[in-house]
PDB file of C-alpha atoms in Angstrom:
ATOM      1  CA  ALA A   1     -22.180 -15.984   5.543  1.00  0.00           C
ATOM      2  CA  GLN A   2     -18.873 -17.076   6.951  1.00  0.00           C
ATOM      3  CA  SER A   3     -18.676 -18.060  10.659  1.00  0.00           C
ATOM      4  CA  VAL A   4     -16.392 -19.848  13.041  1.00  0.00           C
ATOM      5  CA  ALA A   5     -17.488 -21.363  16.287  1.00  0.00           C
ATOM      6  CA  GLN A   6     -15.218 -22.319  19.147  1.00  0.00           C
ATOM      7  CA  PRO A   7     -17.735 -24.204  21.390  1.00  0.00           C
ATOM      8  CA  GLU A   8     -15.525 -24.177  24.509  1.00  0.00           C
ATOM      9  CA  ASP A   9     -14.634 -20.806  26.354  1.00  0.00           C
ATOM     10  CA  GLN A  10     -11.934 -22.654  28.286  1.00  0.00           C
ATOM     11  CA  VAL A  11     -10.061 -25.918  28.022  1.00  0.00           C
ATOM     12  CA  ASN A  12      -8.304 -27.345  31.003  1.00  0.00           C
ATOM     13  CA  VAL A  13      -5.581 -30.128  30.719  1.00  0.00           C
ATOM     14  CA  ALA A  14      -2.807 -31.366  32.886  1.00  0.00           C
ATOM     15  CA  GLU A  15       0.716 -30.869  31.778  1.00  0.00           C
ATOM     16  CA  GLY A  16       1.904 -33.926  29.799  1.00  0.00           C
ATOM     17  CA  ASN A  17      -1.579 -34.870  28.532  1.00  0.00           C
ATOM     18  CA  PRO A  18      -2.927 -34.431  25.015  1.00  0.00           C
ATOM     19  CA  LEU A  19      -4.999 -31.293  24.367  1.00  0.00           C
ATOM     20  CA  THR A  20      -7.782 -30.622  21.855  1.00  0.00           C
ATOM     21  CA  VAL A  21      -9.171 -27.137  21.160  1.00  0.00           C
ATOM     22  CA  LYS A  22     -12.332 -27.435  18.941  1.00  0.00           C
ATOM     23  CA  CYS A  23     -13.349 -25.345  16.008  1.00  0.00           C
ATOM     24  CA  THR A  24     -16.089 -25.696  13.351  1.00  0.00           C
ATOM     25  CA  TYR A  25     -16.706 -23.383  10.448  1.00  0.00           C
ATOM     26  CA  SER A  26     -19.185 -22.388   7.812  1.00  0.00           C
ATOM     27  CA  VAL A  27     -17.948 -20.893   4.602  1.00  0.00           C
ATOM     28  CA  SER A  28     -19.224 -20.891   0.867  1.00  0.00           C
ATOM     29  CA  GLY A  29     -16.626 -22.625  -1.211  1.00  0.00           C
ATOM     30  CA  ASN A  30     -13.397 -24.235   0.097  1.00  0.00           C
ATOM     31  CA  PRO A  31     -11.989 -22.727   3.216  1.00  0.00           C
ATOM     32  CA  TYR A  32      -8.562 -21.446   4.259  1.00  0.00           C
ATOM     33  CA  LEU A  33      -8.454 -22.314   7.960  1.00  0.00           C
ATOM     34  CA  PHE A  34      -5.972 -20.954  10.483  1.00  0.00           C
ATOM     35  CA  TRP A  35      -5.140 -21.194  14.099  1.00  0.00           C
ATOM     36  CA  TYR A  36      -3.549 -18.272  16.065  1.00  0.00           C
ATOM     37  CA  VAL A  37      -2.408 -18.087  19.761  1.00  0.00           C
ATOM     38  CA  GLN A  38      -2.462 -14.851  21.813  1.00  0.00           C
ATOM     39  CA  TYR A  39      -0.510 -14.165  25.117  1.00  0.00           C
ATOM     40  CA  PRO A  40      -1.832 -11.365  27.378  1.00  0.00           C
ATOM     41  CA  ASN A  41      -1.500  -8.037  26.007  1.00  0.00           C
ATOM     42  CA  ARG A  42       0.133  -9.241  22.829  1.00  0.00           C
ATOM     43  CA  GLY A  43      -0.894  -9.659  19.188  1.00  0.00           C
ATOM     44  CA  LEU A  44      -1.739 -12.757  17.564  1.00  0.00           C
ATOM     45  CA  GLN A  45       0.851 -15.318  16.638  1.00  0.00           C
ATOM     46  CA  PHE A  46       0.433 -17.743  13.746  1.00  0.00           C
ATOM     47  CA  LEU A  47       0.454 -21.441  14.586  1.00  0.00           C
ATOM     48  CA  LEU A  48      -0.744 -23.272  11.417  1.00  0.00           C
ATOM     49  CA  LYS A  49      -2.934 -23.104   8.491  1.00  0.00           C
ATOM     50  CA  TYR A  50      -4.831 -25.413   6.059  1.00  0.00           C
ATOM     51  CA  ILE A  51      -5.073 -24.308   2.331  1.00  0.00           C
ATOM     52  CA  THR A  52      -5.152 -27.557   0.457  1.00  0.00           C
ATOM     53  CA  GLY A  53      -3.519 -30.995   0.461  1.00  0.00           C
ATOM     54  CA  ASP A  54      -3.053 -33.236   3.431  1.00  0.00           C
ATOM     55  CA  ASN A  55      -5.834 -32.928   6.028  1.00  0.00           C
ATOM     56  CA  LEU A  56      -3.457 -33.093   9.057  1.00  0.00           C
ATOM     57  CA  VAL A  57      -1.495 -29.954   9.204  1.00  0.00           C
ATOM     58  CA  LYS A  58       1.498 -29.609  11.439  1.00  0.00           C
ATOM     59  CA  GLY A  59       2.575 -26.070  12.789  1.00  0.00           C
ATOM     60  CA  SER A  60       4.517 -24.323  15.305  1.00  0.00           C
ATOM     61  CA  TYR A  61       5.376 -25.494  18.899  1.00  0.00           C
ATOM     62  CA  GLY A  62       4.284 -29.071  18.219  1.00  0.00           C
ATOM     63  CA  PHE A  63       0.616 -28.169  17.451  1.00  0.00           C
ATOM     64  CA  GLU A  64      -1.294 -29.919  14.615  1.00  0.00           C
ATOM     65  CA  ALA A  65      -4.845 -29.625  13.239  1.00  0.00           C
ATOM     66  CA  GLU A  66      -6.906 -31.897  11.189  1.00  0.00           C
ATOM     67  CA  PHE A  67      -9.236 -30.601   8.500  1.00  0.00           C
ATOM     68  CA  ASN A  68     -12.473 -32.529   8.335  1.00  0.00           C
ATOM     69  CA  LYS A  69     -14.548 -31.438   5.476  1.00  0.00           C
ATOM     70  CA  SER A  70     -17.637 -33.692   6.202  1.00  0.00           C
ATOM     71  CA  GLN A  71     -17.764 -32.322   9.781  1.00  0.00           C
ATOM     72  CA  THR A  72     -16.673 -28.879   8.811  1.00  0.00           C
ATOM     73  CA  SER A  73     -14.036 -28.909  11.635  1.00  0.00           C
ATOM     74  CA  PHE A  74     -10.473 -28.001  12.184  1.00  0.00           C
ATOM     75  CA  HIS A  75      -9.672 -28.937  15.723  1.00  0.00           C
ATOM     76  CA  LEU A  76      -6.231 -28.024  17.313  1.00  0.00           C
ATOM     77  CA  LYS A  77      -4.213 -30.788  18.949  1.00  0.00           C
ATOM     78  CA  LYS A  78      -1.103 -31.365  20.787  1.00  0.00           C
ATOM     79  CA  PRO A  79       0.119 -34.720  21.984  1.00  0.00           C
ATOM     80  CA  SER A  80       1.616 -33.359  25.177  1.00  0.00           C
ATOM     81  CA  ALA A  81       0.685 -30.087  26.786  1.00  0.00           C
ATOM     82  CA  LEU A  82       3.077 -27.703  28.295  1.00  0.00           C
ATOM     83  CA  VAL A  83       2.362 -25.038  30.955  1.00  0.00           C
ATOM     84  CA  SER A  84       3.634 -22.524  28.572  1.00  0.00           C
ATOM     85  CA  ASP A  85       0.994 -23.432  26.216  1.00  0.00           C
ATOM     86  CA  SER A  86      -1.594 -21.706  28.431  1.00  0.00           C
ATOM     87  CA  ALA A  87      -2.843 -18.934  26.364  1.00  0.00           C
ATOM     88  CA  LEU A  88      -6.029 -17.698  24.278  1.00  0.00           C
ATOM     89  CA  TYR A  89      -6.426 -19.718  21.030  1.00  0.00           C
ATOM     90  CA  PHE A  90      -8.290 -18.428  17.936  1.00  0.00           C
ATOM     91  CA  CYS A  91      -9.590 -20.254  14.998  1.00  0.00           C
ATOM     92  CA  ALA A  92     -10.169 -18.214  11.819  1.00  0.00           C
ATOM     93  CA  VAL A  93     -11.447 -18.951   8.261  1.00  0.00           C
ATOM     94  CA  ARG A  94     -11.282 -17.207   4.972  1.00  0.00           C
ATOM     95  CA  GLY A  95     -13.229 -18.224   2.132  1.00  0.00           C
ATOM     96  CA  GLN A  96     -11.968 -18.937  -1.424  1.00  0.00           C
ATOM     97  CA  GLY A  97     -13.094 -18.000  -4.816  1.00  0.00           C
ATOM     98  CA  LYS A  98     -15.559 -15.451  -6.201  1.00  0.00           C
ATOM     99  CA  GLY A  99     -17.812 -13.834  -3.784  1.00  0.00           C
ATOM    100  CA  ASN A 100     -15.527 -14.181  -0.999  1.00  0.00           C
ATOM    101  CA  THR A 101     -14.117 -10.912   0.436  1.00  0.00           C
ATOM    102  CA  GLY A 102     -10.795 -12.126   1.704  1.00  0.00           C
ATOM    103  CA  LYS A 103     -11.517 -11.213   5.215  1.00  0.00           C
ATOM    104  CA  LEU A 104     -10.455 -13.477   8.141  1.00  0.00           C
ATOM    105  CA  ILE A 105     -13.363 -14.467  10.347  1.00  0.00           C
ATOM    106  CA  PHE A 106     -12.426 -15.280  14.018  1.00  0.00           C
ATOM    107  CA  GLY A 107     -14.080 -17.571  16.454  1.00  0.00           C
ATOM    108  CA  GLN A 108     -14.720 -16.276  19.962  1.00  0.00           C
ATOM    109  CA  GLY A 109     -11.495 -17.809  21.234  1.00  0.00           C
ATOM    110  CA  THR A 110     -10.630 -20.466  23.711  1.00  0.00           C
ATOM    111  CA  THR A 111      -8.596 -20.089  26.759  1.00  0.00           C
ATOM    112  CA  LEU A 112      -6.288 -22.961  27.253  1.00  0.00           C
ATOM    113  CA  GLN A 113      -5.187 -23.696  30.776  1.00  0.00           C
ATOM    114  CA  VAL A 114      -2.397 -26.149  31.296  1.00  0.00           C
ATOM    115  CA  LYS A 115      -1.782 -27.121  34.965  1.00  0.00           C
ATOM    116  CA  PRO A 116       1.447 -28.656  36.249  1.00  0.00           C
TER     117      PRO A 116
ATOM    118  CA  GLY B   1      10.579 -12.240   7.705  1.00  0.00           C
ATOM    119  CA  ALA B   2       7.077 -10.968   7.678  1.00  0.00           C
ATOM    120  CA  VAL B   3       7.218  -8.653  10.747  1.00  0.00           C
ATOM    121  CA  VAL B   4       4.455  -6.151  11.422  1.00  0.00           C
ATOM    122  CA  SER B   5       5.007  -3.421  14.044  1.00  0.00           C
ATOM    123  CA  GLN B   6       2.581  -1.097  15.820  1.00  0.00           C
ATOM    124  CA  HIS B   7       3.282   2.313  17.326  1.00  0.00           C
ATOM    125  CA  PRO B   8       2.734   3.082  20.087  1.00  0.00           C
ATOM    126  CA  SER B   9       2.388  -0.203  22.041  1.00  0.00           C
ATOM    127  CA  TRP B  10       0.122   1.546  24.567  1.00  0.00           C
ATOM    128  CA  VAL B  11      -1.350   5.076  24.880  1.00  0.00           C
ATOM    129  CA  ILE B  12      -3.385   6.877  27.554  1.00  0.00           C
ATOM    130  CA  CYS B  13      -5.194  10.012  26.519  1.00  0.00           C
ATOM    131  CA  LYS B  14      -7.915  12.317  27.736  1.00  0.00           C
ATOM    132  CA  SER B  15     -11.383  12.234  26.502  1.00  0.00           C
ATOM    133  CA  GLY B  16     -11.940  14.289  23.435  1.00  0.00           C
ATOM    134  CA  THR B  17      -8.424  14.046  22.092  1.00  0.00           C
ATOM    135  CA  SER B  18      -7.385  12.266  18.959  1.00  0.00           C
ATOM    136  CA  VAL B  19      -4.906   9.379  18.840  1.00  0.00           C
ATOM    137  CA  LYS B  20      -2.953   7.998  15.931  1.00  0.00           C
ATOM    138  CA  ILE B  21      -1.765   4.411  15.750  1.00  0.00           C
ATOM    139  CA  GLU B  22       0.725   3.299  13.192  1.00  0.00           C
ATOM    140  CA  CYS B  23       0.859  -0.176  11.480  1.00  0.00           C
ATOM    141  CA  ARG B  24       4.130  -0.899   9.552  1.00  0.00           C
ATOM    142  CA  SER B  25       5.089  -3.973   7.622  1.00  0.00           C
ATOM    143  CA  LEU B  26       8.860  -3.925   8.147  1.00  0.00           C
ATOM    144  CA  ASP B  27      10.244  -6.386   5.540  1.00  0.00           C
ATOM    145  CA  PHE B  28       7.411  -6.933   2.986  1.00  0.00           C
ATOM    146  CA  GLN B  29       5.119  -4.722   1.042  1.00  0.00           C
ATOM    147  CA  ALA B  30       1.465  -4.948   1.900  1.00  0.00           C
ATOM    148  CA  THR B  31      -1.334  -3.997  -0.489  1.00  0.00           C
ATOM    149  CA  THR B  32      -3.905  -4.576   2.227  1.00  0.00           C
ATOM    150  CA  MET B  33      -3.817  -3.973   5.888  1.00  0.00           C
ATOM    151  CA  PHE B  34      -6.693  -4.836   8.338  1.00  0.00           C
ATOM    152  CA  TRP B  35      -7.573  -3.134  11.630  1.00  0.00           C
ATOM    153  CA  TYR B  36      -9.193  -5.081  14.406  1.00  0.00           C
ATOM    154  CA  ARG B  37     -10.467  -4.173  17.711  1.00  0.00           C
ATOM    155  CA  GLN B  38     -10.411  -6.453  20.724  1.00  0.00           C
ATOM    156  CA  PHE B  39     -12.275  -6.167  24.106  1.00  0.00           C
ATOM    157  CA  PRO B  40     -10.818  -8.094  27.043  1.00  0.00           C
ATOM    158  CA  LYS B  41     -11.253 -11.703  26.706  1.00  0.00           C
ATOM    159  CA  GLN B  42     -13.232 -11.498  23.447  1.00  0.00           C
ATOM    160  CA  SER B  43     -12.414 -12.183  19.812  1.00  0.00           C
ATOM    161  CA  LEU B  44     -11.093  -9.814  17.136  1.00  0.00           C
ATOM    162  CA  MET B  45     -13.561  -7.729  15.551  1.00  0.00           C
ATOM    163  CA  LEU B  46     -12.579  -6.352  12.006  1.00  0.00           C
ATOM    164  CA  MET B  47     -13.137  -2.687  11.809  1.00  0.00           C
ATOM    165  CA  ALA B  48     -11.956  -1.870   8.422  1.00  0.00           C
ATOM    166  CA  THR B  49      -9.852  -2.936   5.466  1.00  0.00           C
ATOM    167  CA  SER B  50      -7.236  -0.631   4.172  1.00  0.00           C
ATOM    168  CA  ASN B  51      -5.950  -0.680   0.482  1.00  0.00           C
ATOM    169  CA  GLU B  52      -2.882   1.353  -0.456  1.00  0.00           C
ATOM    170  CA  GLY B  53      -3.834   4.432  -2.294  1.00  0.00           C
ATOM    171  CA  SER B  54      -7.541   4.108  -1.935  1.00  0.00           C
ATOM    172  CA  LYS B  55     -10.249   4.621   0.787  1.00  0.00           C
ATOM    173  CA  ALA B  56     -10.637   2.158   3.476  1.00  0.00           C
ATOM    174  CA  THR B  57     -13.619  -0.278   3.403  1.00  0.00           C
ATOM    175  CA  TYR B  58     -15.359  -0.036   6.947  1.00  0.00           C
ATOM    176  CA  GLU B  59     -17.422  -2.859   8.412  1.00  0.00           C
ATOM    177  CA  GLN B  60     -21.013  -2.337   9.290  1.00  0.00           C
ATOM    178  CA  GLY B  61     -21.421  -0.246  12.609  1.00  0.00           C
ATOM    179  CA  VAL B  62     -17.898   1.287  12.445  1.00  0.00           C
ATOM    180  CA  GLU B  63     -18.035   5.080  12.263  1.00  0.00           C
ATOM    181  CA  LYS B  64     -15.638   6.018   9.372  1.00  0.00           C
ATOM    182  CA  ASP B  65     -15.544   9.664  10.694  1.00  0.00           C
ATOM    183  CA  LYS B  66     -14.460   8.487  14.118  1.00  0.00           C
ATOM    184  CA  PHE B  67     -11.853   5.945  13.086  1.00  0.00           C
ATOM    185  CA  LEU B  68      -9.909   7.458  10.222  1.00  0.00           C
ATOM    186  CA  ILE B  69      -7.804   5.218   8.292  1.00  0.00           C
ATOM    187  CA  ASN B  70      -4.958   6.197   5.908  1.00  0.00           C
ATOM    188  CA  HIS B  71      -2.864   3.832   3.907  1.00  0.00           C
ATOM    189  CA  ALA B  72      -0.248   6.061   2.327  1.00  0.00           C
ATOM    190  CA  SER B  73       2.252   3.509   1.259  1.00  0.00           C
ATOM    191  CA  LEU B  74       2.792  -0.190   0.888  1.00  0.00           C
ATOM    192  CA  THR B  75       4.307  -0.414   4.342  1.00  0.00           C
ATOM    193  CA  LEU B  76       2.410   1.935   6.393  1.00  0.00           C
ATOM    194  CA  SER B  77      -1.284   2.363   7.550  1.00  0.00           C
ATOM    195  CA  THR B  78      -2.493   4.599  10.285  1.00  0.00           C
ATOM    196  CA  LEU B  79      -5.706   4.559  12.445  1.00  0.00           C
ATOM    197  CA  THR B  80      -6.693   7.796  14.098  1.00  0.00           C
ATOM    198  CA  VAL B  81      -9.251   7.680  16.843  1.00  0.00           C
ATOM    199  CA  THR B  82     -10.893  11.152  16.606  1.00  0.00           C
ATOM    200  CA  SER B  83     -12.401  12.710  19.702  1.00  0.00           C
ATOM    201  CA  ALA B  84     -11.709   9.620  21.803  1.00  0.00           C
ATOM    202  CA  HIS B  85     -14.139   8.683  24.627  1.00  0.00           C
ATOM    203  CA  PRO B  86     -13.850   6.120  27.478  1.00  0.00           C
ATOM    204  CA  GLU B  87     -15.812   3.669  25.371  1.00  0.00           C
ATOM    205  CA  ASP B  88     -13.160   3.589  22.723  1.00  0.00           C
ATOM    206  CA  SER B  89     -10.642   2.144  25.118  1.00  0.00           C
ATOM    207  CA  SER B  90      -9.545  -1.107  23.706  1.00  0.00           C
ATOM    208  CA  PHE B  91      -6.872  -3.281  22.161  1.00  0.00           C
ATOM    209  CA  TYR B  92      -6.271  -2.368  18.533  1.00  0.00           C
ATOM    210  CA  ILE B  93      -4.630  -4.878  16.332  1.00  0.00           C
ATOM    211  CA  CYS B  94      -3.422  -4.448  12.749  1.00  0.00           C
ATOM    212  CA  SER B  95      -2.681  -7.027  10.121  1.00  0.00           C
ATOM    213  CA  ALA B  96      -0.842  -6.739   6.839  1.00  0.00           C
ATOM    214  CA  ARG B  97      -1.288  -9.049   3.786  1.00  0.00           C
ATOM    215  CA  ARG B  98       1.630  -9.423   1.419  1.00  0.00           C
ATOM    216  CA  LEU B  99       1.528  -8.010  -2.061  1.00  0.00           C
ATOM    217  CA  ARG B 100      -0.102 -10.434  -4.706  1.00  0.00           C
ATOM    218  CA  GLY B 101       2.630 -12.500  -6.322  1.00  0.00           C
ATOM    219  CA  ALA B 102       4.907 -12.920  -3.373  1.00  0.00           C
ATOM    220  CA  ALA B 103       6.634 -16.123  -2.566  1.00  0.00           C
ATOM    221  CA  SER B 104       3.679 -17.420  -0.543  1.00  0.00           C
ATOM    222  CA  SER B 105       0.900 -18.950  -2.755  1.00  0.00           C
ATOM    223  CA  TYR B 106      -1.650 -17.602  -0.320  1.00  0.00           C
ATOM    224  CA  ASN B 107      -1.457 -13.998   0.688  1.00  0.00           C
ATOM    225  CA  GLU B 108      -1.296 -14.608   4.364  1.00  0.00           C
ATOM    226  CA  GLN B 109      -1.992 -12.017   7.062  1.00  0.00           C
ATOM    227  CA  PHE B 110       0.666 -11.191   9.484  1.00  0.00           C
ATOM    228  CA  PHE B 111      -0.404  -9.470  12.876  1.00  0.00           C
ATOM    229  CA  GLY B 112       1.104  -6.591  14.694  1.00  0.00           C
ATOM    230  CA  PRO B 113       1.685  -6.721  18.422  1.00  0.00           C
ATOM    231  CA  GLY B 114      -1.290  -4.520  19.265  1.00  0.00           C
ATOM    232  CA  THR B 115      -1.836  -1.124  20.712  1.00  0.00           C
ATOM    233  CA  ARG B 116      -3.590  -0.891  24.203  1.00  0.00           C
ATOM    234  CA  LEU B 117      -5.587   2.499  24.073  1.00  0.00           C
ATOM    235  CA  THR B 118      -6.958   3.889  27.264  1.00  0.00           C
ATOM    236  CA  VAL B 119      -9.121   6.978  27.359  1.00  0.00           C
ATOM    237  CA  LEU B 120      -9.579   8.751  30.605  1.00  0.00           C
TER     238      LEU B 120
END
């Protein structure tokens, strides 16, 4: 069965410092991996995705994520956090190939709090 | 491009009434739309997958007679919460996946802004 784990309910970081939001996954076959951000009472905004190719993926607003197949991880990173980055972040996975339903499975979400 | 809208953005209704939520893909055709439910500070839970012209596929534990889904065209899916009760109060989010063969090599999902349902 497909699953996604975001081990931290909340991440606190000071503005200007680097941030990391962790994500590990379990899926049969090769994964499609995604990060989304959600602001209060809003839908999800796409940040970045890994489909194939380079393990380091760059996305919107200066975010990037590194696909690590051996560790089955896809951690979200940003070199310098902004207060405006404070939001709820979701990691999601979709399996490829036969037997995969194409559904996105979401992690439980991590609240990022960036303090000035 | 790839904008998904939802209407209404919020709705308050009395217990026992039915509420319809629309999900539209504004600038692309979507063979598949997904309906999610989100409780405060929790993850998105997939309720059902809606395919244009066919019956929706519901996730385990989701009452198909309570949450009626219609995907009448390639740009519109509706979710009707029938005989709503306070426990149905939630944030409902839809997403739409592009028609196969579109420019993107992967049929990405695009999310709507969500609909806040409050049942009194």
